[in-house]
Amino acid sequence: MSQQEIIRKKRDGADLTAPEINAFVSGATNGAWADYQTSALLMAMFINGLSLEEQNALTRAMLASGDQLDFSDIDAPVADKHSTGGVGDKTSLIIAPLVAACGVSVPMISGRGLGHTGGTLDKLESIKGYNVNLTTKEFKRTIKNCGFAMSGQTAEIAPADKKLYALRDATATVESVPLIVASIMSKKLAEGLDALVLDVKTGSGAFMQQFGDAKKLAEALVETGKAFGVRCEAVISDMNQPLGKYVGNASEVYECVKILRGEADDAMQPTLELAAELAARILTLCGVADSVQGSKFKVQSSLDSGAALDKFRQNIELQGGDPAVCDQPENLLDASLIRAEIKAETSGFVTEINASAIGECVSRIGGGRIKIEDQIDFAVGYRCEKKIGDEIRRGDALGVLYCRRENQIDPIREKLTAAYKISSERNANDARLIKEIVGSF
Ligand code: URA
């Protein structure tokens, strides 16, 4: 079938066969399909949707466009976690060492932040010297030595996704459940996993703001994971406010190290709670314990014994970073930054927080990227002082902005203040951090 016939078939609402999808993916990647033809088919897929068979065929074709890692020489289960992205979402840095300390290998291929969401690679680069550009050989060697590695995607992993995602971004075809599933799962399945836990965020700082949309995405991701023989579970978690205490690269690493050191304060508890839940579910899927409760016990023991912190220290050394951050996490915080309190203009209860707005503010002061080529100032960030449900008085600090220049403060202060809704009554919205668990092998 020609390009035009495949596009016409999908445009008219029929299902494509696996060979037709393979022709599309290889043609888009090797240039046999023009970008306008690829974009036209993406739009037809966006509008008419994909059946489960098409979704899995697309995932398989995208996965086959590149290399797949093979960990058969490692005598341990191999598992990972993927988050759909949020603000202050830093759990990877806690989960990888925790899970590795419990005997599961974690090949964590991560991404960079863009727009209001942060990225694990940027957070890691705030540790002096930490190398996130490992070759496949270095990546595997690091996992063999300390149980986990965290690195960027090489050009050999799912190259079709790189091509298709760039076109989706330019043609308003990103927000399609089957296209998102194929994009995420082609990259994760290339890691050669036994188990995968997905953290699907919902709320004001999430990609899927509505719970119903997050649930559809979670179900579709789990369905495809299962079809590929990977034990898979999704946790739908709250992103109606930043997770935990800090937003900003170095300060988020600081929060993670404090948690791994057993020194989490109250504001850091949600980060610990979510990290422990996700880690425990990975361990259960890998058979390390036979219940989530039993796995949580193991997670707590590896925190209490310092085994998880030791794993993190070992990993930082192996990836070229300065392991002293594990002993003096305060060194991650830059005392020369300007500190500006964001004060409440009225008294009452915090009933809503626009988490995306907070993420955008941190990006605007240099903590994230507006464009992919932007340079990051790792030190700047925001400390959350008040969360949903808290009672406040006029003049109380809602949060503290840490920035580089005085002239950044006023416009950001206005946007940050407006990110909080303060009402005379506490609202009864669902404030649970963990909303629902989807699927199980
Ligand atoms: N993240 C991805 O990796 N792919 C998508 O399509 C959307 C979010």
Tab-separated table of C-alpha atoms and ligand atoms in Angstrom:
chain	number	residue	atom	x	y	z
A	1	MET	CA	0.000	0.000	0.000
A	2	SER	CA	1.247	3.503	-0.796
A	3	GLN	CA	1.529	6.297	1.763
A	4	GLN	CA	-1.637	7.910	0.364
A	5	GLU	CA	-3.627	4.665	0.651
A	6	ILE	CA	-2.561	4.128	4.265
A	7	ILE	CA	-3.423	7.726	5.159
A	8	ARG	CA	-6.778	7.456	3.351
A	9	LYS	CA	-7.645	4.208	5.146
A	10	LYS	CA	-7.091	5.741	8.579
A	11	ARG	CA	-8.682	9.034	7.552
A	12	ASP	CA	-11.839	7.099	6.667
A	13	GLY	CA	-11.910	5.413	10.070
A	14	ALA	CA	-10.677	1.891	9.252
A	15	ASP	CA	-8.115	0.029	11.358
A	16	LEU	CA	-4.596	-0.330	9.980
A	17	THR	CA	-2.854	-3.701	9.855
A	18	ALA	CA	0.496	-4.341	11.562
A	19	PRO	CA	2.378	-4.338	8.178
A	20	GLU	CA	0.803	-0.950	7.324
A	21	ILE	CA	1.846	0.462	10.709
A	22	ASN	CA	5.357	-0.981	10.253
A	23	ALA	CA	5.610	0.694	6.827
A	24	PHE	CA	4.546	4.004	8.380
A	25	VAL	CA	7.028	3.850	11.286
A	26	SER	CA	9.998	2.748	9.209
A	27	GLY	CA	9.127	5.225	6.443
A	28	ALA	CA	8.812	8.110	8.930
A	29	THR	CA	12.166	7.194	10.503
A	30	ASN	CA	14.191	6.529	7.314
A	31	GLY	CA	12.757	9.412	5.287
A	32	ALA	CA	10.723	7.308	2.798
A	33	TRP	CA	7.654	9.115	4.108
A	34	ALA	CA	7.698	12.926	3.782
A	35	ASP	CA	7.074	14.803	7.031
A	36	TYR	CA	3.737	16.078	5.660
A	37	GLN	CA	2.591	12.493	5.024
A	38	THR	CA	3.702	11.352	8.487
A	39	SER	CA	1.930	14.349	10.032
A	40	ALA	CA	-1.230	13.657	8.047
A	41	LEU	CA	-1.373	10.079	9.331
A	42	LEU	CA	-0.647	11.231	12.903
A	43	MET	CA	-3.589	13.639	12.621
A	44	ALA	CA	-5.843	10.871	11.254
A	45	MET	CA	-4.750	8.660	14.187
A	46	PHE	CA	-5.355	11.521	16.606
A	47	ILE	CA	-8.873	12.138	15.297
A	48	ASN	CA	-10.030	8.546	14.723
A	49	GLY	CA	-8.110	6.850	17.546
A	50	LEU	CA	-6.405	3.468	17.477
A	51	SER	CA	-7.708	0.053	18.473
A	52	LEU	CA	-5.725	-1.855	21.124
A	53	GLU	CA	-4.224	-3.993	18.321
A	54	GLU	CA	-3.126	-0.863	16.432
A	55	GLN	CA	-1.764	0.711	19.633
A	56	ASN	CA	0.322	-2.409	20.303
A	57	ALA	CA	1.458	-2.671	16.670
A	58	LEU	CA	2.571	0.979	16.776
A	59	THR	CA	4.421	0.372	20.049
A	60	ARG	CA	6.099	-2.743	18.599
A	61	ALA	CA	7.173	-0.938	15.419
A	62	MET	CA	8.568	2.023	17.384
A	63	LEU	CA	10.377	-0.308	19.791
A	64	ALA	CA	11.870	-2.236	16.825
A	65	SER	CA	13.148	1.012	15.273
A	66	GLY	CA	16.079	0.906	17.720
A	67	ASP	CA	18.129	-1.207	20.099
A	68	GLN	CA	16.785	-3.149	23.070
A	69	LEU	CA	18.848	-3.623	26.201
A	70	ASP	CA	19.571	-7.147	27.333
A	71	PHE	CA	20.145	-7.821	31.018
A	72	SER	CA	20.042	-11.614	30.824
A	73	ASP	CA	23.573	-11.660	32.304
A	74	ILE	CA	22.332	-9.923	35.468
A	75	ASP	CA	21.037	-12.295	38.098
A	76	ALA	CA	18.270	-10.015	39.417
A	77	PRO	CA	14.849	-8.841	38.324
A	78	VAL	CA	14.969	-5.711	36.152
A	79	ALA	CA	12.384	-2.991	36.748
A	80	ASP	CA	11.727	0.710	36.343
A	81	LYS	CA	9.287	3.476	37.131
A	82	HIS	CA	7.973	6.051	34.678
A	83	SER	CA	6.196	9.252	35.601
A	84	THR	CA	4.026	11.238	33.215
A	85	GLY	CA	5.591	14.373	34.705
A	86	GLY	CA	4.775	16.961	37.304
A	87	VAL	CA	6.031	19.816	39.439
A	88	GLY	CA	8.461	18.947	42.236
A	89	ASP	CA	8.243	15.341	41.013
A	90	LYS	CA	11.546	13.968	42.259
A	91	THR	CA	10.754	10.406	43.357
A	92	SER	CA	13.081	8.696	40.816
A	93	LEU	CA	16.130	9.752	42.824
A	94	ILE	CA	14.734	7.978	45.881
A	95	ILE	CA	13.116	4.988	44.184
A	96	ALA	CA	16.159	3.825	42.161
A	97	PRO	CA	18.520	3.463	45.169
A	98	LEU	CA	15.731	2.088	47.402
A	99	VAL	CA	14.750	-0.611	44.937
A	100	ALA	CA	18.387	-1.420	44.109
A	101	ALA	CA	19.080	-1.813	47.836
A	102	CYS	CA	16.330	-4.464	47.868
A	103	GLY	CA	17.939	-6.500	45.065
A	104	VAL	CA	16.172	-5.234	41.934
A	105	SER	CA	18.185	-3.763	39.027
A	106	VAL	CA	16.975	-0.432	37.674
A	107	PRO	CA	18.010	0.760	34.185
A	108	MET	CA	16.489	4.229	34.469
A	109	ILE	CA	16.502	6.063	31.145
A	110	SER	CA	15.247	9.520	31.957
A	111	GLY	CA	14.397	12.800	30.287
A	112	ARG	CA	14.931	16.533	30.653
A	113	GLY	CA	12.442	19.085	31.891
A	114	LEU	CA	10.448	21.190	29.448
A	115	GLY	CA	7.891	23.909	30.172
A	116	HIS	CA	6.503	23.649	33.704
A	117	THR	CA	7.688	20.095	34.431
A	118	GLY	CA	11.123	19.117	35.693
A	119	GLY	CA	13.306	16.304	34.381
A	120	THR	CA	15.396	13.755	36.265
A	121	LEU	CA	18.503	14.409	34.129
A	122	ASP	CA	18.506	18.116	35.003
A	123	LYS	CA	18.115	17.337	38.700
A	124	LEU	CA	21.041	14.888	38.565
A	125	GLU	CA	23.251	17.389	36.752
A	126	SER	CA	22.966	19.702	39.734
A	127	ILE	CA	25.315	17.210	41.456
A	128	LYS	CA	28.784	18.433	40.442
A	129	GLY	CA	30.345	16.121	37.842
A	130	TYR	CA	27.385	13.696	37.521
A	131	ASN	CA	27.382	12.225	34.008
A	132	VAL	CA	23.961	11.539	32.488
A	133	ASN	CA	25.351	10.718	29.044
A	134	LEU	CA	26.461	7.129	29.574
A	135	THR	CA	27.179	4.835	26.651
A	136	THR	CA	25.207	1.589	26.679
A	137	LYS	CA	28.351	-0.185	27.938
A	138	GLU	CA	28.829	2.300	30.817
A	139	PHE	CA	25.128	2.143	31.623
A	140	LYS	CA	25.195	-1.652	31.946
A	141	ARG	CA	28.468	-1.598	33.902
A	142	THR	CA	27.015	0.899	36.401
A	143	ILE	CA	23.932	-1.277	36.907
A	144	LYS	CA	26.107	-4.345	37.458
A	145	ASN	CA	28.184	-2.471	40.050
A	146	CYS	CA	25.539	-0.727	42.102
A	147	GLY	CA	22.137	-1.985	40.971
A	148	PHE	CA	21.001	1.089	39.074
A	149	ALA	CA	22.023	3.720	36.560
A	150	MET	CA	20.332	6.916	35.464
A	151	SER	CA	21.088	8.251	32.013
A	152	GLY	CA	19.624	10.000	28.982
A	153	GLN	CA	18.173	8.230	25.993
A	154	THR	CA	20.804	7.296	23.414
A	155	ALA	CA	20.097	7.800	19.715
A	156	GLU	CA	19.767	4.001	19.431
A	157	ILE	CA	16.710	3.714	21.721
A	158	ALA	CA	13.379	4.077	19.855
A	159	PRO	CA	14.615	6.601	17.240
A	160	ALA	CA	11.126	6.516	15.692
A	161	ASP	CA	9.761	8.183	18.813
A	162	LYS	CA	12.160	11.102	18.463
A	163	LYS	CA	10.973	11.711	14.901
A	164	LEU	CA	7.259	11.181	15.602
A	165	TYR	CA	7.259	13.199	18.845
A	166	ALA	CA	8.850	16.218	17.127
A	167	LEU	CA	6.147	16.121	14.437
A	168	ARG	CA	3.363	15.601	17.018
A	169	ASP	CA	4.654	18.573	18.982
A	170	ALA	CA	4.557	20.734	15.837
A	171	THR	CA	1.125	19.538	14.663
A	172	ALA	CA	-0.925	19.550	17.912
A	173	THR	CA	-1.200	15.766	17.999
A	174	VAL	CA	0.482	15.081	21.341
A	175	GLU	CA	-2.674	14.660	23.462
A	176	SER	CA	-3.812	11.286	22.148
A	177	VAL	CA	-3.855	8.295	24.519
A	178	PRO	CA	-2.685	5.636	21.980
A	179	LEU	CA	0.057	7.907	20.603
A	180	ILE	CA	1.263	8.677	24.151
A	181	VAL	CA	1.178	4.977	25.059
A	182	ALA	CA	3.250	3.987	22.005
A	183	SER	CA	5.715	6.804	22.696
A	184	ILE	CA	6.227	6.021	26.395
A	185	MET	CA	6.101	2.234	26.138
A	186	SER	CA	8.425	1.935	23.123
A	187	LYS	CA	11.133	3.650	25.190
A	188	LYS	CA	10.419	1.747	28.418
A	189	LEU	CA	10.139	-1.668	26.738
A	190	ALA	CA	13.569	-1.049	25.146
A	191	GLU	CA	14.990	-1.231	28.690
A	192	GLY	CA	14.358	-4.997	28.709
A	193	LEU	CA	12.200	-4.887	31.849
A	194	ASP	CA	10.513	-7.596	33.889
A	195	ALA	CA	8.308	-5.045	35.666
A	196	LEU	CA	7.245	-1.435	35.258
A	197	VAL	CA	5.341	0.885	37.579
A	198	LEU	CA	3.789	3.960	35.995
A	199	ASP	CA	3.111	7.092	38.008
A	200	VAL	CA	0.276	8.779	36.117
A	201	LYS	CA	-0.243	12.274	37.473
A	202	THR	CA	-3.570	14.075	37.565
A	203	GLY	CA	-4.350	17.673	38.501
A	204	SER	CA	-3.344	21.266	37.820
A	205	GLY	CA	0.336	20.473	37.237
A	206	ALA	CA	-0.199	17.313	35.209
A	207	PHE	CA	-0.299	16.494	31.542
A	208	MET	CA	-3.697	14.839	32.167
A	209	GLN	CA	-5.475	17.381	34.355
A	210	GLN	CA	-8.766	15.474	34.635
A	211	PHE	CA	-8.877	12.260	36.649
A	212	GLY	CA	-10.923	10.467	33.949
A	213	ASP	CA	-8.268	11.203	31.295
A	214	ALA	CA	-5.459	10.081	33.633
A	215	LYS	CA	-7.339	6.851	34.297
A	216	LYS	CA	-7.789	6.146	30.562
A	217	LEU	CA	-4.064	6.719	30.014
A	218	ALA	CA	-3.146	4.538	33.008
A	219	GLU	CA	-5.356	1.678	31.767
A	220	ALA	CA	-3.994	1.916	28.232
A	221	LEU	CA	-0.362	1.930	29.427
A	222	VAL	CA	-0.924	-1.122	31.634
A	223	GLU	CA	-2.769	-2.942	28.850
A	224	THR	CA	0.128	-2.493	26.425
A	225	GLY	CA	2.721	-3.358	29.083
A	226	LYS	CA	0.896	-6.641	29.743
A	227	ALA	CA	0.640	-7.417	26.021
A	228	PHE	CA	4.456	-7.271	25.909
A	229	GLY	CA	4.811	-9.631	28.874
A	230	VAL	CA	5.926	-6.963	31.366
A	231	ARG	CA	4.375	-7.032	34.855
A	232	CYS	CA	2.831	-3.613	34.983
A	233	GLU	CA	0.890	-1.413	37.376
A	234	ALA	CA	-0.087	2.258	37.319
A	235	VAL	CA	-0.510	4.528	40.322
A	236	ILE	CA	-2.684	7.563	39.654
A	237	SER	CA	-1.249	10.247	41.915
A	238	ASP	CA	-2.153	13.790	42.810
A	239	MET	CA	-0.578	16.738	40.982
A	240	ASN	CA	-2.952	19.446	42.176
A	241	GLN	CA	-0.018	20.973	44.035
A	242	PRO	CA	3.764	20.574	43.813
A	243	LEU	CA	4.991	17.315	45.318
A	244	GLY	CA	6.743	17.785	48.643
A	245	LYS	CA	8.755	20.797	49.733
A	246	TYR	CA	10.912	22.083	46.869
A	247	VAL	CA	10.597	22.870	43.168
A	248	GLY	CA	13.959	23.470	41.451
A	249	ASN	CA	16.749	21.114	40.487
A	250	ALA	CA	19.398	21.307	43.236
A	251	SER	CA	16.841	21.871	45.996
A	252	GLU	CA	14.901	18.789	44.839
A	253	VAL	CA	18.081	16.692	45.059
A	254	TYR	CA	18.572	18.148	48.551
A	255	GLU	CA	15.054	16.968	49.499
A	256	CYS	CA	15.801	13.463	48.159
A	257	VAL	CA	19.095	13.185	50.034
A	258	LYS	CA	17.410	14.363	53.262
A	259	ILE	CA	14.803	11.623	52.767
A	260	LEU	CA	17.449	8.969	52.063
A	261	ARG	CA	19.289	10.139	55.199
A	262	GLY	CA	16.122	9.642	57.263
A	263	GLU	CA	15.927	13.389	57.920
A	264	ALA	CA	12.701	14.242	56.085
A	265	ASP	CA	10.709	17.049	57.680
A	266	ASP	CA	6.894	17.324	57.524
A	267	ALA	CA	6.894	19.163	54.185
A	268	MET	CA	8.917	16.334	52.597
A	269	GLN	CA	6.564	13.562	53.778
A	270	PRO	CA	4.425	13.437	50.594
A	271	THR	CA	7.586	12.850	48.521
A	272	LEU	CA	8.590	10.017	50.845
A	273	GLU	CA	5.058	8.574	50.855
A	274	LEU	CA	4.806	8.467	47.055
A	275	ALA	CA	8.374	7.183	46.573
A	276	ALA	CA	7.763	4.402	49.115
A	277	GLU	CA	4.467	3.424	47.454
A	278	LEU	CA	5.997	3.251	43.971
A	279	ALA	CA	9.115	1.428	45.200
A	280	ALA	CA	7.004	-1.079	47.137
A	281	ARG	CA	4.878	-1.800	44.067
A	282	ILE	CA	8.010	-2.429	41.979
A	283	LEU	CA	9.306	-4.859	44.621
A	284	THR	CA	5.971	-6.671	44.767
A	285	LEU	CA	5.755	-7.006	40.965
A	286	CYS	CA	9.298	-8.435	41.070
A	287	GLY	CA	8.362	-10.970	43.741
A	288	VAL	CA	10.772	-9.553	46.364
A	289	ALA	CA	7.875	-9.627	48.828
A	290	ASP	CA	4.453	-11.166	48.366
A	291	SER	CA	2.421	-8.123	49.400
A	292	VAL	CA	2.710	-4.360	49.025
A	293	GLN	CA	2.703	-4.166	52.813
A	294	GLY	CA	5.630	-6.590	53.024
A	295	SER	CA	7.482	-4.567	50.368
A	296	LYS	CA	6.859	-1.348	52.292
A	297	PHE	CA	8.523	-2.969	55.272
A	298	LYS	CA	11.594	-3.758	53.126
A	299	VAL	CA	11.607	-0.197	51.779
A	300	GLN	CA	11.522	1.193	55.324
A	301	SER	CA	14.336	-1.149	56.419
A	302	SER	CA	16.586	-0.070	53.553
A	303	LEU	CA	15.973	3.563	54.514
A	304	ASP	CA	16.542	2.929	58.233
A	305	SER	CA	19.727	0.907	57.705
A	306	GLY	CA	21.232	3.516	55.362
A	307	ALA	CA	21.465	0.892	52.577
A	308	ALA	CA	19.535	3.086	50.113
A	309	LEU	CA	21.716	6.115	50.888
A	310	ASP	CA	24.828	3.948	50.379
A	311	LYS	CA	23.492	2.849	46.991
A	312	PHE	CA	22.960	6.480	45.994
A	313	ARG	CA	26.487	7.412	47.134
A	314	GLN	CA	27.937	4.484	45.179
A	315	ASN	CA	25.969	5.425	42.072
A	316	ILE	CA	27.063	9.084	42.224
A	317	GLU	CA	30.697	7.962	42.431
A	318	LEU	CA	30.288	5.559	39.501
A	319	GLN	CA	28.622	8.242	37.364
A	320	GLY	CA	31.407	10.751	38.085
A	321	GLY	CA	29.546	12.977	40.565
A	322	ASP	CA	30.578	14.330	43.936
A	323	PRO	CA	29.331	11.832	46.556
A	324	ALA	CA	29.884	14.382	49.358
A	325	VAL	CA	26.304	15.600	48.712
A	326	CYS	CA	25.185	12.465	50.567
A	327	ASP	CA	27.040	13.614	53.692
A	328	GLN	CA	26.524	17.371	53.374
A	329	PRO	CA	23.302	17.870	51.419
A	330	GLU	CA	23.290	21.566	52.459
A	331	ASN	CA	26.150	22.056	49.962
A	332	LEU	CA	23.550	21.668	47.208
A	333	LEU	CA	21.863	24.896	48.310
A	334	ASP	CA	23.363	28.170	47.069
A	335	ALA	CA	23.474	30.710	49.919
A	336	SER	CA	24.120	33.604	47.510
A	337	LEU	CA	20.609	33.443	45.999
A	338	ILE	CA	18.112	36.219	46.653
A	339	ARG	CA	15.264	35.048	48.886
A	340	ALA	CA	11.766	36.499	48.410
A	341	GLU	CA	8.784	35.489	50.526
A	342	ILE	CA	5.475	35.174	48.688
A	343	LYS	CA	2.856	36.399	51.138
A	344	ALA	CA	-0.850	35.652	51.389
A	345	GLU	CA	-3.009	38.676	50.616
A	346	THR	CA	-6.015	37.376	52.576
A	347	SER	CA	-6.718	35.036	55.492
A	348	GLY	CA	-8.533	31.733	55.089
A	349	PHE	CA	-7.776	28.246	53.800
A	350	VAL	CA	-5.685	27.273	50.774
A	351	THR	CA	-8.217	25.496	48.560
A	352	GLU	CA	-6.398	25.327	45.213
A	353	ILE	CA	-2.844	25.683	43.928
A	354	ASN	CA	-2.010	26.106	40.271
A	355	ALA	CA	0.969	23.748	40.220
A	356	SER	CA	1.782	24.462	36.542
A	357	ALA	CA	2.066	28.172	37.340
A	358	ILE	CA	4.597	27.397	40.074
A	359	GLY	CA	6.592	25.190	37.680
A	360	GLU	CA	6.485	27.936	35.021
A	361	CYS	CA	7.718	30.541	37.537
A	362	VAL	CA	10.714	28.380	38.435
A	363	SER	CA	11.427	27.897	34.712
A	364	ARG	CA	11.189	31.642	34.115
A	365	ILE	CA	13.830	32.458	36.717
A	366	GLY	CA	16.188	30.003	34.983
A	367	GLY	CA	15.297	26.731	36.718
A	368	GLY	CA	13.809	25.108	33.628
A	369	ARG	CA	13.580	25.326	29.880
A	370	ILE	CA	11.101	27.312	27.862
A	371	LYS	CA	12.900	26.111	24.683
A	372	ILE	CA	14.768	22.797	24.483
A	373	GLU	CA	18.151	24.546	23.972
A	374	ASP	CA	17.861	26.803	27.084
A	375	GLN	CA	20.595	26.573	29.741
A	376	ILE	CA	19.493	25.813	33.293
A	377	ASP	CA	20.429	27.546	36.541
A	378	PHE	CA	20.321	24.492	38.827
A	379	ALA	CA	20.281	26.426	42.091
A	380	VAL	CA	17.163	28.603	41.703
A	381	GLY	CA	13.830	27.311	42.947
A	382	TYR	CA	10.817	27.610	45.202
A	383	ARG	CA	10.119	26.294	48.680
A	384	CYS	CA	6.465	25.495	49.354
A	385	GLU	CA	5.368	26.698	52.781
A	386	LYS	CA	1.605	26.192	52.544
A	387	LYS	CA	-0.344	23.400	50.919
A	388	ILE	CA	-4.003	22.682	50.148
A	389	GLY	CA	-6.053	22.550	53.337
A	390	ASP	CA	-3.683	24.768	55.367
A	391	GLU	CA	-5.192	27.643	57.315
A	392	ILE	CA	-3.386	30.939	56.759
A	393	ARG	CA	-3.453	34.535	57.924
A	394	ARG	CA	-2.911	37.548	55.677
A	395	GLY	CA	0.852	38.150	55.442
A	396	ASP	CA	1.858	34.517	56.064
A	397	ALA	CA	4.452	33.137	53.659
A	398	LEU	CA	2.874	30.852	51.049
A	399	GLY	CA	6.332	29.999	49.796
A	400	VAL	CA	9.839	31.324	49.285
A	401	LEU	CA	11.372	32.086	45.896
A	402	TYR	CA	15.134	31.659	45.485
A	403	CYS	CA	16.313	33.629	42.462
A	404	ARG	CA	19.400	35.317	40.979
A	405	ARG	CA	18.288	38.908	40.268
A	406	GLU	CA	16.175	41.482	42.138
A	407	ASN	CA	14.353	42.444	38.938
A	408	GLN	CA	12.979	38.883	38.614
A	409	ILE	CA	10.989	39.140	41.811
A	410	ASP	CA	8.026	41.454	41.095
A	411	PRO	CA	6.515	39.802	37.985
A	412	ILE	CA	7.060	36.341	39.459
A	413	ARG	CA	5.621	37.366	42.839
A	414	GLU	CA	2.383	38.382	41.126
A	415	LYS	CA	2.091	35.078	39.261
A	416	LEU	CA	2.967	33.010	42.332
A	417	THR	CA	0.474	34.834	44.563
A	418	ALA	CA	-2.221	34.283	41.932
A	419	ALA	CA	-1.391	30.545	41.872
A	420	TYR	CA	-3.020	30.131	45.311
A	421	LYS	CA	-6.786	30.226	45.822
A	422	ILE	CA	-7.671	31.174	49.366
A	423	SER	CA	-11.250	30.702	50.549
A	424	SER	CA	-13.094	31.210	53.785
A	425	GLU	CA	-13.877	27.499	54.059
A	426	ARG	CA	-11.750	24.399	53.679
A	427	ASN	CA	-12.952	22.579	50.547
A	428	ALA	CA	-13.880	18.960	50.482
A	429	ASN	CA	-12.000	18.086	47.261
A	430	ASP	CA	-10.155	14.797	47.127
A	431	ALA	CA	-6.760	15.658	48.640
A	432	ARG	CA	-5.399	12.087	48.642
A	433	LEU	CA	-1.890	11.766	47.234
A	434	ILE	CA	-2.588	8.313	45.798
A	435	LYS	CA	-5.907	8.278	43.969
A	436	GLU	CA	-6.123	4.833	42.438
A	437	ILE	CA	-4.079	1.793	41.481
A	438	VAL	CA	-4.680	0.453	37.979
A	439	GLY	CA	-3.968	-3.071	36.804
A	440	SER	CA	-1.851	-5.834	38.084
A	441	PHE	CA	-0.304	-8.669	36.230
B	1	URA	N1	5.788	11.652	27.193
B	1	URA	C1	6.297	10.879	26.200
B	1	URA	O1	7.372	10.301	26.321
B	1	URA	N2	5.570	10.767	25.064
B	1	URA	C2	4.388	11.374	24.882
B	1	URA	O2	3.790	11.203	23.836
B	1	URA	C3	3.878	12.179	25.912
B	1	URA	C4	4.604	12.295	27.072
